Coordinates of N, CA and C in Angstrom, one line a residue:
Chain A
X112 N 10.8 -7.3 -22.5 CA 10.8 -8.2 -22.0 C 9.1 -8.6 -22.0
X113 N 9.4 -9.8 -21.4 CA 7.9 -10.6 -21.6 C 6.7 -10.1 -20.5
X114 N 7.3 -10.1 -19.1 CA 6.8 -9.4 -18.1 C 6.3 -8.2 -18.0
X115 N 5.7 -7.8 -16.7 CA 5.7 -6.4 -16.6 C 6.5 -5.6 -15.6
X116 N 6.7 -4.4 -16.1 CA 8.2 -3.6 -16.3 C 8.2 -2.4 -14.9
X117 N 8.6 -2.1 -13.7 CA 9.1 -0.8 -13.2 C 10.0 0.2 -13.0
X118 N 9.3 1.3 -13.1 CA 11.1 2.0 -12.7 C 11.1 3.5 -12.5
X119 N 11.2 4.1 -11.5 CA 12.8 3.0 -10.8 C 12.5 1.8 -9.9
X120 N 13.5 1.0 -9.6 CA 13.4 0.1 -8.6 C 13.1 0.2 -7.3
X121 N 13.8 1.5 -6.7 CA 13.8 2.1 -6.0 C 14.0 3.6 -5.9
X122 N 13.1 4.0 -4.9 CA 13.4 5.9 -5.1 C 13.5 6.3 -3.6
X123 N 14.4 7.5 -3.5 CA 14.4 7.9 -2.3 C 14.3 9.2 -2.7
X124 N 13.9 10.1 -1.7 CA 12.8 11.3 -2.1 C 12.9 12.2 -0.5
X125 N 13.1 13.4 -0.6 CA 12.7 14.4 0.6 C 11.4 14.8 0.7
X126 N 10.8 14.4 1.7 CA 9.5 15.2 2.1 C 9.0 16.2 1.5
X127 N 8.2 16.6 0.7 CA 7.7 17.8 0.1 C 7.6 17.6 -1.3
X128 N 8.7 16.5 -2.3 CA 9.3 16.7 -3.6 C 8.4 15.4 -4.1
X129 N 7.7 15.9 -5.1 CA 6.9 15.1 -6.0 C 7.9 13.9 -6.8
X130 N 7.3 12.8 -6.8 CA 7.7 11.3 -7.6 C 6.9 10.9 -8.8
X131 N 7.5 10.5 -9.8 CA 6.5 9.7 -10.9 C 7.7 8.7 -10.8
X132 N 6.7 7.3 -10.7 CA 6.7 6.1 -10.5 C 6.0 5.3 -12.0
X133 N 6.8 4.7 -12.6 CA 6.4 4.4 -13.9 C 5.8 2.6 -14.1
X134 N 5.2 2.5 -14.8 CA 4.5 0.9 -15.2 C 4.3 1.1 -16.8
X135 N 5.0 -0.4 -17.1 CA 5.1 -1.0 -18.6 C 4.2 -2.2 -18.2
X136 N 3.3 -2.1 -18.9 CA 2.2 -3.4 -18.7 C 2.7 -4.8 -19.7
X137 N 2.3 -5.8 -19.6 CA 2.9 -6.8 -20.7 C 2.2 -6.1 -21.6
X138 N 2.7 -6.5 -22.7 CA 2.4 -6.3 -24.3 C 1.0 -6.4 -24.8
X139 N 0.0 -6.0 -25.5 CA -1.7 -6.7 -24.8 C -2.3 -6.5 -24.4
X140 N -2.3 -6.1 -22.7 CA -2.7 -6.5 -21.7 C -3.5 -4.7 -22.0
X141 N -4.7 -4.8 -22.2 CA -5.7 -3.4 -21.5 C -5.7 -2.9 -20.7
X142 N -5.9 -3.7 -19.4 CA -5.8 -3.8 -18.1 C -4.6 -3.5 -16.9
X143 N -4.8 -2.5 -15.8 CA -3.4 -1.7 -15.6 C -4.0 -1.4 -14.6
X144 N -3.0 -2.2 -13.3 CA -3.6 -1.8 -12.0 C -2.1 -1.5 -10.9
X145 N -2.7 -0.2 -9.8 CA -1.7 0.2 -9.3 C -2.1 -0.2 -7.8
X146 N -0.7 -0.8 -7.2 CA -1.3 -1.1 -5.5 C -0.4 -0.7 -4.9
X147 N -0.8 -0.3 -3.5 CA 0.7 -0.4 -2.5 C 0.8 -1.2 -1.4
X148 N 1.8 -1.6 -1.0 CA 2.4 -2.1 -0.3 C 3.4 -2.1 1.2
X149 N 2.9 -1.7 2.3 CA 3.3 -1.0 3.2 C 3.3 -1.7 4.2
X150 N 3.8 -1.7 5.6 CA 4.0 -2.8 6.5 C 2.6 -2.3 7.4
X151 N 2.2 -1.2 7.8 CA 1.6 -0.7 8.6 C -0.4 -1.1 7.7
X152 N -0.2 -1.1 6.5 CA -1.7 -1.1 5.7 C -1.5 -2.3 4.6
X153 N -0.2 -3.5 4.5 CA -1.0 -4.4 3.7 C -0.9 -4.0 2.1
X154 N -1.4 -4.9 1.7 CA -1.7 -4.5 0.2 C -2.6 -3.7 0.3
X155 N -2.6 -2.9 -0.5 CA -4.1 -2.0 -1.1 C -4.2 -1.2 -2.6
X156 N -5.6 -1.8 -3.1 CA -5.6 -1.1 -4.1 C -5.2 -0.2 -4.2
X157 N -4.5 0.8 -5.2 CA -4.9 2.3 -5.2 C -5.8 2.8 -6.7
X158 N -5.7 2.1 -8.1 CA -6.5 2.7 -9.0 C -6.4 1.6 -9.9
X159 N -7.5 1.6 -11.3 CA -7.4 0.3 -12.2 C -7.8 1.0 -13.4
X160 N -7.0 1.2 -14.6 CA -7.5 1.1 -15.6 C -8.0 0.2 -16.5
X161 N -8.6 0.3 -17.8 CA -9.4 -0.3 -18.5 C -9.2 0.1 -19.9
X162 N -8.6 0.0 -20.7 CA -8.9 0.6 -22.1 C -9.0 2.0 -21.9
X163 N -9.8 2.4 -22.5 CA -10.1 3.8 -22.5 C -11.3 4.4 -21.9
X164 N -11.7 3.4 -20.8 CA -12.7 3.8 -20.1 C -11.8 4.7 -18.9
X165 N -12.8 5.3 -18.2 CA -12.3 6.4 -17.2 C -11.8 5.1 -16.0
X166 N -10.9 5.5 -15.5 CA -10.3 5.0 -14.6 C -11.3 5.0 -13.5
X167 N -11.2 3.7 -12.6 CA -11.2 3.4 -11.5 C -10.4 3.7 -10.0
X168 N -10.8 5.1 -9.7 CA -10.1 5.6 -8.6 C -10.3 5.3 -7.1
X169 N -11.2 4.6 -6.8 CA -11.6 4.5 -5.6 C -10.4 4.2 -4.6
X170 N -9.6 3.8 -4.9 CA -8.2 3.1 -3.8 C -7.5 4.5 -3.9
X171 N -7.1 5.5 -4.6 CA -6.2 6.7 -4.0 C -6.3 7.3 -2.7
X172 N -5.1 7.4 -1.9 CA -5.5 7.9 -0.6 C -5.6 9.1 -0.3
X173 N -5.2 10.4 -1.5 CA -5.2 11.5 -1.2 C -5.2 12.1 -2.3
X174 N -5.6 13.1 -2.5 CA -5.7 14.1 -3.8 C -4.0 14.4 -4.0
X175 N -3.6 13.9 -3.3 CA -2.0 14.2 -3.8 C -1.7 12.7 -4.8
X176 N -2.2 12.0 -4.9 CA -1.9 10.4 -5.7 C -3.0 11.0 -7.0
X177 N -2.1 10.7 -8.4 CA -2.9 10.7 -9.4 C -2.0 9.7 -10.2
X178 N -2.9 9.3 -11.3 CA -2.3 8.3 -12.1 C -2.7 8.3 -13.9
X179 N -1.8 8.2 -14.7 CA -2.5 8.3 -16.1 C -1.9 7.2 -16.7
X180 N -2.4 7.2 -18.2 CA -1.9 6.1 -18.7 C -2.1 6.6 -20.2
X181 N -0.9 6.9 -21.1 CA -0.9 7.2 -22.3 C -1.0 6.1 -23.3
X182 N -1.8 6.6 -24.3 CA -1.6 5.2 -25.1 C -2.4 4.0 -25.0
X183 N -3.2 3.9 -24.1 CA -3.6 3.0 -23.3 C -2.2 1.8 -23.0
X184 N -1.2 2.2 -22.5 CA 0.0 1.3 -22.4 C 0.5 1.5 -21.1
X185 N 1.4 1.9 -21.1 CA 2.6 2.9 -19.9 C 1.6 3.7 -18.9
X186 N 2.2 3.0 -18.1 CA 1.1 4.1 -17.2 C 2.1 5.2 -15.8
X187 N 2.0 6.1 -15.8 CA 2.6 6.9 -14.3 C 2.0 7.2 -13.2
X188 N 2.6 6.4 -12.3 CA 1.5 7.1 -10.9 C 2.6 8.3 -10.3
X189 N 1.8 9.1 -9.9 CA 2.4 10.5 -9.6 C 1.8 11.0 -8.1
X190 N 3.1 11.2 -7.0 CA 2.7 11.2 -6.1 C 2.9 12.9 -5.8
X191 N 2.5 14.1 -5.0 CA 2.9 15.1 -5.2 C 3.0 15.4 -3.7
X192 N 3.7 16.3 -3.8 CA 4.2 16.9 -1.8 C 4.4 15.8 -1.0
X193 N 5.7 14.8 -1.0 CA 5.0 13.2 -0.9 C 5.4 13.5 0.9
X194 N 5.0 12.6 1.7 CA 5.2 12.3 3.2 C 5.6 11.3 3.5
X195 N 5.7 11.4 4.5 CA 6.5 9.9 5.2 C 5.8 8.7 5.2
X196 N 4.6 9.1 5.7 CA 3.1 7.9 5.4 C 3.1 7.3 3.9
X197 N 4.0 7.9 2.8 CA 4.0 7.4 1.7 C 5.0 6.6 1.1
X198 N 5.6 6.4 2.3 CA 7.1 5.3 1.8 C 6.6 4.0 1.5
X199 N 6.5 2.9 0.9 CA 6.1 1.6 0.3 C 6.4 1.1 -0.6
X200 N 6.3 -0.4 -1.4 CA 6.3 -0.8 -1.8 C 5.2 -0.5 -3.2
X201 N 5.2 0.2 -4.4 CA 4.0 0.6 -5.2 C 4.5 -0.7 -6.2
X202 N 3.1 -1.8 -6.5 CA 3.4 -2.4 -7.2 C 2.3 -1.8 -8.4
X203 N 2.8 -2.6 -9.8 CA 1.7 -2.2 -11.0 C 1.7 -3.8 -11.4
X204 N 0.3 -4.0 -11.8 CA -0.4 -5.2 -12.6 C -0.4 -5.1 -13.5
X205 N -1.0 -6.2 -14.2 CA -1.8 -6.0 -15.8 C -2.4 -7.3 -16.2
X206 N -3.6 -7.1 -16.7 CA -3.9 -8.3 -17.2 C -4.7 -8.5 -18.8
X207 N -5.2 -9.0 -19.2 CA -5.9 -9.1 -20.7 C -6.9 -8.1 -20.8
X208 N -7.5 -7.9 -20.3 CA -8.8 -7.2 -19.7 C -9.7 -7.5 -21.2
X209 N -9.9 -8.7 -21.3 CA -11.0 -8.9 -21.9 C -12.0 -9.5 -21.8
X210 N -12.4 -9.5 -20.4 CA -13.2 -9.8 -19.2 C -14.1 -8.6 -18.8
X211 N -13.5 -7.8 -18.8 CA -14.0 -6.2 -18.4 C -14.0 -6.5 -16.6
X212 N -13.5 -6.9 -15.9 CA -13.2 -7.2 -14.6 C -12.0 -7.4 -14.4
X213 N -11.8 -7.3 -13.0 CA -10.7 -7.1 -12.6 C -10.5 -8.6 -12.1
X214 N -10.9 -9.8 -12.1 CA -10.8 -11.0 -11.9 C -10.1 -12.3 -12.5
X215 N -9.4 -11.2 -13.7 CA -8.8 -11.8 -14.8 C -7.4 -12.0 -13.9
X216 N -6.7 -12.9 -13.9 CA -4.9 -13.5 -13.5 C -4.5 -12.1 -13.9
X217 N -4.2 -11.4 -12.7 CA -2.7 -10.1 -12.7 C -2.0 -11.2 -13.0
X218 N -1.0 -9.6 -13.7 CA 0.2 -10.4 -13.6 C 1.4 -9.1 -12.7
X219 N 2.2 -9.2 -11.9 CA 2.6 -8.5 -11.4 C 3.9 -7.7 -11.5
X220 N 5.1 -6.4 -11.5 CA 5.9 -6.5 -11.4 C 6.6 -6.4 -10.1
X221 N 7.9 -6.0 -10.8 CA 8.6 -6.3 -9.4 C 8.2 -5.1 -7.9
X222 N 7.9 -4.0 -8.4 CA 7.2 -3.2 -7.5 C 8.5 -1.7 -7.6
X223 N 8.3 -0.7 -7.0 CA 9.0 0.1 -7.0 C 9.5 0.5 -5.4
X224 N 10.5 0.2 -5.0 CA 10.5 0.6 -3.2 C 10.6 2.3 -3.3
X225 N 9.8 3.0 -2.6 CA 10.1 4.4 -2.5 C 9.8 4.7 -0.7
X226 N 11.1 5.5 -0.5 CA 11.6 5.9 0.7 C 11.3 7.4 1.1
X227 N 10.7 8.3 1.8 CA 10.3 9.4 1.9 C 11.2 10.1 3.5
X228 N 12.0 10.5 3.0 CA 12.8 11.0 4.2 C 12.1 12.3 5.1
Chain B
X283 N -19.9 -4.9 3.1 CA -18.2 -4.4 3.3 C -17.3 -5.6 3.1
X284 N -16.5 -5.8 2.3 CA -15.9 -7.0 2.3 C -14.4 -7.2 2.8
X285 N -14.0 -8.1 3.3 CA -13.0 -8.4 4.3 C -12.7 -9.6 3.8
X286 N -11.1 -9.5 4.0 CA -10.4 -10.8 3.8 C -9.3 -11.4 5.2
X287 N -9.5 -12.1 5.8 CA -9.0 -12.4 7.2 C -8.2 -13.8 7.1
X288 N -6.4 -13.8 7.4 CA -5.5 -14.6 7.0 C -4.9 -14.6 8.7
X289 N -5.7 -15.4 9.7 CA -5.3 -15.1 10.9 C -3.8 -15.4 11.5
X290 N -3.0 -16.6 10.3 CA -2.0 -16.4 10.8 C -1.2 -15.9 10.1
X291 N -0.4 -15.4 10.9 CA 0.8 -14.2 10.4 C 2.2 -14.5 10.1
X292 N 2.7 -15.7 11.0 CA 3.3 -16.8 10.0 C 3.4 -18.1 10.6
X293 N 4.1 -18.4 10.0 CA 4.3 -20.2 10.2 C 5.6 -20.9 10.0
X294 N 5.7 -21.7 10.1 CA 7.2 -22.2 10.6 C 7.5 -24.1 10.7
X295 N 7.7 -24.4 9.2 CA 7.8 -25.8 9.7 C 9.4 -26.3 9.1
X296 N 9.2 -27.8 9.1 CA 10.3 -28.6 8.6 C 10.1 -29.0 7.4
X297 N 11.2 -29.1 6.0 CA 11.0 -29.4 5.2 C 10.4 -30.7 5.2
X298 N 9.2 -30.8 4.1 CA 8.5 -32.5 4.0 C 7.4 -32.4 4.6
X299 N 7.2 -31.1 6.0 CA 5.9 -31.4 6.4 C 4.7 -31.1 5.7
X300 N 3.6 -31.2 6.1 CA 2.2 -30.7 5.6 C 2.1 -29.0 6.0
X301 N 1.6 -28.4 5.4 CA 1.3 -26.9 5.9 C -0.2 -26.4 5.5
X302 N -0.8 -26.0 6.2 CA -2.3 -25.5 5.7 C -2.3 -24.1 6.0
X303 N -2.6 -22.7 5.0 CA -2.8 -21.7 5.0 C -4.7 -21.1 5.1
X304 N -5.1 -20.7 6.6 CA -6.2 -20.3 6.3 C -6.5 -19.1 5.7
X305 N -7.8 -19.4 5.0 CA -8.3 -17.9 4.5 C -9.9 -17.9 4.9
X306 N -10.4 -16.9 5.6 CA -11.7 -16.7 5.8 C -12.0 -15.0 5.3
X307 N -12.9 -15.4 4.5 CA -13.5 -13.9 3.7 C -15.4 -13.5 4.1
X308 N -15.5 -12.2 4.0 CA -16.5 -11.9 4.0 C -17.0 -11.0 2.6
X309 N -18.4 -11.1 2.4 CA -18.9 -10.6 0.9 C -20.2 -10.3 1.4
X310 N -21.0 -9.6 0.6 CA -22.6 -9.6 0.9 C -22.8 -10.0 -0.8
X311 N -21.7 -10.2 -1.7 CA -22.6 -10.3 -3.3 C -22.3 -12.1 -3.2
X312 N -23.3 -12.7 -4.1 CA -23.3 -14.1 -4.0 C -22.8 -14.2 -5.6
X313 N -21.8 -13.5 -6.3 CA -20.8 -13.5 -7.0 C -19.5 -13.0 -6.9
X314 N -18.8 -14.0 -6.5 CA -17.5 -13.1 -6.1 C -16.2 -14.1 -6.9
X315 N -15.1 -13.8 -6.6 CA -13.9 -14.4 -6.8 C -12.4 -14.3 -6.1
X316 N -12.2 -15.6 -5.6 CA -11.0 -15.8 -4.7 C -10.1 -16.2 -5.2
X317 N -8.8 -15.3 -4.6 CA -7.3 -15.9 -5.4 C -6.4 -16.0 -3.9
X318 N -5.2 -17.1 -4.3 CA -4.3 -17.0 -3.8 C -3.2 -16.6 -4.5
X319 N -2.1 -15.5 -3.8 CA -0.7 -14.9 -4.4 C 0.4 -15.5 -3.9
X320 N 1.0 -15.7 -4.1 CA 2.7 -16.1 -3.4 C 3.7 -15.3 -3.7
X321 N 4.2 -14.5 -2.7 CA 5.1 -13.3 -2.7 C 6.4 -13.7 -2.4
X322 N 7.3 -14.0 -2.9 CA 8.9 -15.1 -2.6 C 9.6 -13.9 -1.8
X323 N 10.6 -13.4 -2.0 CA 11.4 -12.7 -1.1 C 12.1 -11.8 -2.3
X324 N 12.2 -12.2 -3.7 CA 12.1 -11.2 -4.1 C 11.2 -9.9 -4.3
X325 N 10.0 -10.3 -4.0 CA 8.8 -9.0 -4.2 C 7.8 -9.5 -4.7
X326 N 8.1 -10.3 -5.9 CA 7.1 -10.1 -7.1 C 6.2 -10.8 -7.0
X327 N 4.4 -10.4 -6.7 CA 3.6 -11.0 -6.5 C 3.0 -12.4 -7.7
X328 N 3.3 -13.5 -7.3 CA 2.9 -14.5 -8.5 C 1.2 -15.1 -8.1
X329 N 0.5 -15.1 -8.9 CA -0.9 -15.7 -9.0 C -0.8 -17.5 -8.9
X330 N -1.8 -17.7 -8.3 CA -1.2 -19.3 -7.7 C -2.8 -20.0 -8.1
X331 N -4.0 -19.4 -7.7 CA -5.1 -20.0 -8.5 C -6.4 -18.8 -8.0
X332 N -7.8 -18.7 -9.1 CA -8.7 -18.1 -8.9 C -9.9 -19.4 -8.6
X333 N -11.1 -19.0 -8.1 CA -11.9 -19.9 -7.9 C -13.1 -18.8 -7.8
X334 N -14.3 -19.3 -8.5 CA -15.4 -18.3 -8.4 C -16.3 -18.7 -7.6
X335 N -17.7 -18.1 -7.1 CA -18.1 -18.6 -5.9 C -18.9 -19.6 -6.1
X336 N -19.7 -20.0 -7.4 CA -20.1 -21.0 -7.5 C -19.3 -22.5 -8.0
X337 N -18.2 -22.4 -8.1 CA -17.3 -23.3 -8.3 C -16.7 -24.1 -6.9
X338 N -17.4 -24.7 -5.8 CA -16.9 -25.2 -4.7 C -16.1 -26.4 -5.0
X339 N -15.5 -26.5 -6.4 CA -14.8 -28.2 -6.3 C -13.4 -27.6 -5.7
X340 N -12.5 -28.5 -5.0 CA -11.6 -28.5 -4.4 C -10.5 -28.8 -5.7
X341 N -9.4 -27.9 -5.4 CA -8.2 -28.2 -6.6 C -7.0 -28.6 -6.1
X342 N -6.3 -29.6 -7.3 CA -5.0 -30.1 -6.5 C -4.0 -29.3 -7.5
X343 N -3.2 -28.7 -7.5 CA -1.9 -28.9 -8.4 C -1.2 -29.4 -8.0
X344 N -0.2 -30.1 -8.2 CA 0.9 -30.5 -7.9 C 1.0 -30.9 -6.4
X345 N 2.1 -30.1 -5.6 CA 2.0 -29.9 -4.1 C 0.9 -29.3 -3.6
X346 N 0.3 -28.7 -4.4 CA -0.6 -27.7 -3.8 C -2.0 -27.9 -3.7
X347 N -2.8 -27.7 -3.1 CA -4.2 -27.8 -3.1 C -5.3 -26.8 -2.5
X348 N -6.2 -27.0 -2.7 CA -7.1 -25.4 -2.0 C -8.8 -26.3 -2.1
X349 N -9.1 -25.5 -0.5 CA -10.1 -26.1 0.2 C -11.6 -25.3 -0.1
X350 N -12.2 -24.8 -1.2 CA -13.4 -23.9 -0.7 C -14.7 -24.3 -0.2
X351 N -15.0 -23.3 1.0 CA -16.2 -23.6 1.5 C -16.9 -22.5 1.8
X352 N -17.9 -22.8 1.0 CA -18.4 -21.7 0.9 C -19.6 -21.2 2.5
X353 N -20.0 -22.5 3.0 CA -20.9 -22.9 4.3 C -19.9 -22.0 5.6
X354 N -18.6 -22.0 5.1 CA -17.8 -21.6 6.5 C -17.0 -20.1 5.8
X355 N -17.4 -19.6 5.2 CA -16.3 -18.5 4.0 C -15.3 -18.5 4.0
X356 N -14.4 -19.8 3.8 CA -13.4 -20.3 3.5 C -12.7 -20.8 2.4
X357 N -11.1 -20.3 2.3 CA -10.8 -20.7 1.4 C -8.7 -21.1 1.5
X358 N -9.1 -22.4 2.1 CA -8.0 -22.6 2.7 C -6.9 -22.9 1.9
X359 N -5.8 -23.1 1.7 CA -4.7 -23.5 1.0 C -3.4 -24.3 1.7
X360 N -3.2 -25.6 1.0 CA -2.3 -26.8 1.3 C -1.3 -26.9 0.9
X361 N -0.1 -26.8 1.4 CA 1.1 -27.4 0.6 C 1.5 -28.3 1.3
X362 N 1.7 -29.6 0.1 CA 2.0 -31.0 0.8 C 3.4 -31.3 0.5
X363 N 3.8 -31.8 1.9 CA 5.8 -32.1 1.3 C 6.2 -30.8 1.3
X364 N 6.1 -30.0 2.1 CA 6.7 -28.6 1.9 C 8.4 -28.5 1.4
X365 N 8.7 -27.7 0.7 CA 9.8 -27.4 0.2 C 10.7 -26.1 0.6
X366 N 12.2 -25.9 0.8 CA 12.5 -24.8 1.2 C 11.6 -23.8 0.4
X367 N 12.0 -23.9 -0.8 CA 11.7 -22.9 -1.6 C 10.0 -22.0 -1.6
X368 N 9.3 -23.1 -1.2 CA 8.2 -22.2 -0.6 C 8.0 -21.3 0.3
X369 N 9.3 -21.0 1.1 CA 9.2 -20.2 1.7 C 8.8 -18.6 1.1
X370 N 7.8 -18.2 1.6 CA 7.2 -16.8 1.0 C 5.9 -16.3 1.9
X371 N 5.6 -15.3 1.6 CA 4.7 -14.3 2.3 C 3.1 -14.8 1.0
X372 N 2.0 -15.9 1.3 CA 1.1 -16.1 0.7 C 0.0 -15.3 1.0
X373 N -0.7 -14.7 -0.1 CA -2.1 -13.3 0.1 C -2.8 -14.6 -0.4
X374 N -4.1 -14.4 0.5 CA -5.5 -14.4 -0.2 C -6.0 -13.7 -0.4
X375 N -7.0 -13.7 -1.1 CA -7.9 -11.8 -2.0 C -8.6 -12.4 -2.6
X376 N -9.7 -11.4 -2.4 CA -10.9 -11.5 -2.6 C -11.4 -10.1 -3.7
X377 N -12.2 -10.2 -4.8 CA -12.9 -9.6 -5.9 C -14.9 -9.9 -5.8
X378 N -15.2 -8.3 -5.9 CA -16.8 -8.9 -5.6 C -17.1 -8.8 -7.2
X379 N -18.4 -9.3 -7.5 CA -19.0 -9.4 -8.4 C -18.5 -7.6 -9.3
X380 N -18.4 -7.4 -10.3 CA -18.6 -6.2 -11.0 C -17.7 -5.5 -10.6
X381 N -16.9 -6.0 -9.5 CA -16.1 -5.0 -8.7 C -14.5 -5.0 -9.7
X382 N -13.8 -3.9 -9.7 CA -12.1 -3.8 -9.4 C -11.1 -3.7 -8.7
X383 N -11.5 -3.5 -7.5 CA -10.9 -3.5 -6.2 C -10.6 -4.6 -5.9
X384 N -9.3 -5.2 -5.3 CA -9.2 -6.5 -5.0 C -9.0 -6.4 -3.3
X385 N -9.4 -7.1 -2.7 CA -9.3 -7.0 -1.1 C -8.2 -7.9 -0.9
X386 N -7.1 -7.8 -0.2 CA -6.3 -9.0 0.6 C -5.9 -8.9 1.5
X387 N -5.9 -10.0 2.3 CA -5.9 -10.4 3.5 C -4.5 -9.8 3.8
X388 N -4.4 -10.0 5.0 CA -2.6 -9.7 5.4 C -1.5 -10.2 5.3
X389 N -1.6 -11.6 5.0 CA -0.7 -12.5 4.3 C -0.3 -13.4 5.7
X390 N 0.1 -14.6 5.2 CA 0.6 -15.7 6.0 C 2.5 -15.8 5.8
X391 N 3.4 -15.3 6.6 CA 4.5 -15.4 5.8 C 4.9 -16.7 6.1
X392 N 5.7 -17.6 5.6 CA 5.5 -19.3 5.7 C 7.3 -19.8 5.7
X393 N 7.7 -20.1 6.5 CA 9.1 -20.7 6.6 C 9.3 -22.1 6.7
X394 N 10.0 -22.2 5.7 CA 10.4 -23.7 5.1 C 11.7 -24.1 6.1
X395 N 11.9 -25.2 7.0 CA 13.3 -24.7 7.2 C 14.2 -26.6 6.7
X396 N 15.3 -26.3 6.1 CA 15.9 -27.4 6.0 C 16.1 -28.0 6.9

């Protein structure tokens, strides 16, 4: 498809389990972003990848959260030992990456809705 | 610290009414970018507009218009002759110069009734 895709669309897990969320950016986009949207905290930046540079992890809420981007394309956000407060919609976005900054137009995926029981 | 405030949590209007969504921001950067996004019920955030801090010219795109005023640190969004399809949550956002972290406001939920 032409847009950003995310999988799964919904994920239900038990507290303490690990989950992996996947993001496929738009082809040719070198910048990739993860955000979290929850009722209590609104929309929060989590992490930013730009090409082969070290990612900006300043928004990750705890060391249970990690993300990687393989081959400069697909990204996986991993949450270890999930907690109920991790329940949220996790959004991924991508942009061209030509300007070197996050002020480029970002194109968002449909999100993964995570529910931790 | 950077902050975006959308004081209006929910707005309800009748179709064809004009509606203005307020956005007030805080930043110490002299160069920064402001954005508006729309999130319809489907959930996917849709980019509407980006302005940089040096461009205070107001912009109009069809029924949408934006009023950027640095003097009041505001970047308000007006929908003229609203339609039911405009029903969504609208987010205002800010990125400082050289930054990678988008700061979002809490969003304003707009209901447009037929």
